[in-house]
Short mmCIF file of C-alpha atoms in Angstrom, two decimals:
data_model
loop_
_atom_site.label_atom_id
_atom_site.label_comp_id
_atom_site.label_asym_id
_atom_site.label_seq_id
_atom_site.Cartn_x
_atom_site.Cartn_y
_atom_site.Cartn_z
CA MET A 3 0.03 -0.07 -0.04
CA LYS A 4 2.58 2.62 1.07
CA LYS A 5 4.69 1.74 -2.05
CA THR A 6 1.62 2.56 -4.66
CA THR A 7 1.04 5.71 -2.73
CA THR A 8 4.68 6.67 -2.92
CA LEU A 9 4.01 5.76 -6.92
CA LEU A 10 0.93 8.41 -7.20
CA TRP A 11 3.04 11.11 -5.67
CA ILE A 12 5.95 10.60 -7.41
CA ALA A 13 3.48 10.34 -10.58
CA LEU A 14 1.76 13.73 -9.32
CA VAL A 15 5.27 15.63 -8.90
CA VAL A 16 6.26 14.53 -12.21
CA VAL A 17 2.91 15.77 -14.12
CA ILE A 18 2.97 19.15 -12.49
CA VAL A 19 6.68 19.91 -13.13
CA GLY A 20 5.77 18.60 -16.28
CA PHE A 21 3.04 21.12 -16.62
CA GLY A 22 5.06 24.06 -15.17
CA VAL A 23 8.06 23.50 -18.02
CA GLY A 24 5.28 23.77 -20.55
CA ILE A 25 3.94 26.64 -19.41
CA TYR A 26 7.73 28.37 -18.95
CA LEU A 27 8.49 27.54 -22.85
CA GLN A 28 5.07 28.94 -23.88
CA ASP A 29 5.74 31.79 -22.32
CA LEU A 30 8.74 32.31 -23.54
CA LYS A 31 7.45 31.84 -27.10
CA HIS A 32 5.14 34.01 -26.29
CA GLN A 33 7.44 36.81 -25.41
CA GLU A 34 9.57 35.99 -28.63
CA SER A 35 6.50 36.09 -31.08
CA THR A 36 5.33 39.13 -29.21
CA GLU A 37 8.69 40.97 -30.28
CA ALA A 38 8.64 40.21 -33.48
CA ALA A 39 5.50 41.24 -34.19
CA TRP A 40 6.08 44.66 -32.57
CA LYS A 41 9.04 44.61 -34.77
CA ALA A 42 7.21 44.19 -37.80
CA ASN A 43 4.47 46.31 -36.68
CA ARG A 44 6.74 49.20 -36.38
CA PHE A 45 8.16 48.87 -40.13
CA ASN A 46 4.57 48.55 -41.19
CA MET A 47 4.08 52.21 -39.50
CA GLU A 48 7.26 53.61 -41.00
CA ARG A 49 5.95 52.37 -44.39
CA PHE A 50 2.80 53.89 -43.72
CA TYR A 51 4.00 56.78 -42.73
CA LYS A 52 6.16 57.27 -45.62
CA ILE A 53 3.36 56.87 -47.74
CA ARG A 54 0.92 58.94 -46.20
CA ARG A 55 3.75 61.83 -46.05
CA PHE A 56 4.27 61.57 -49.98
CA THR A 57 0.57 61.59 -50.58
CA GLY A 58 0.34 64.93 -48.83
CA GLU A 59 3.03 66.24 -50.85
CA ILE A 60 1.80 64.91 -54.24
CA ASN A 61 0.67 67.30 -57.08
CA GLU A 62 0.51 66.62 -60.95
CA THR A 63 3.96 66.15 -61.61
CA ASN A 64 4.85 63.64 -59.27
CA TRP A 65 1.91 61.87 -59.73
CA HIS A 66 3.34 60.93 -63.22
CA THR A 67 6.46 59.62 -62.05
CA MET A 68 3.87 57.34 -59.21
CA ARG A 69 1.72 56.64 -61.63
CA ASP A 70 4.65 54.88 -63.97
CA SER A 71 6.45 53.62 -60.59
CA ILE A 72 3.77 51.72 -59.68
CA GLY A 73 3.15 49.96 -63.24
CA LEU A 74 6.70 49.08 -63.55
CA GLN A 75 6.03 47.31 -60.07
CA LEU A 76 2.91 45.61 -61.10
CA ASP A 77 5.07 44.40 -64.62
CA SER A 78 7.65 42.98 -62.00
CA PHE A 79 4.99 41.01 -60.21
CA MET A 80 3.29 40.23 -63.69
CA ILE A 81 6.34 38.75 -64.60
CA LEU A 82 7.37 37.26 -61.79
CA ARG A 83 3.88 35.60 -61.31
CA PHE A 84 4.14 34.12 -64.98
CA ARG A 85 7.43 32.61 -64.17
CA LYS A 86 6.56 30.74 -61.04
CA GLU A 87 3.31 29.65 -62.68
CA MET A 88 5.62 27.84 -65.89
CA ASP A 89 8.14 26.64 -63.21
CA SER A 90 4.85 25.03 -61.76
CA LEU A 91 3.53 23.96 -64.97
CA LYS A 92 7.16 22.38 -66.49
CA LYS A 93 7.56 20.66 -63.04
CA ASN A 94 4.18 18.71 -63.29
CA ARG A 95 4.50 18.22 -66.74
CA ALA A 96 8.33 16.20 -65.99
CA LEU A 97 6.64 14.47 -62.90
CA GLY A 98 4.03 13.33 -65.48
CA ASP A 99 6.59 12.07 -68.17
CA GLN A 100 8.36 10.38 -65.50
CA LEU A 101 5.27 8.60 -64.17
CA ASN A 102 4.31 7.49 -67.92
CA ASN A 103 7.57 5.92 -68.94
#
């Protein structure tokens, strides 16, 4: 009887210590992710303030420059997207050829 009680106490202590360690490790990860979120938010806010400042200074002359810049960025984005799709199609075609042979 005494041996069973001792084993139960040991198991209870192990479970409690396990929960304590788990909670501690979860708190460490939470602090790490919170710090990363603050850094990302700070970067996004800086970008937002630059865009807001530029928008306030916009006139007919720099509007054309901004419009051309947006067009170039969209063109680059579309080219990259097309390349990604083509790579994916080529990979699928190569995989299909391997399976058929």
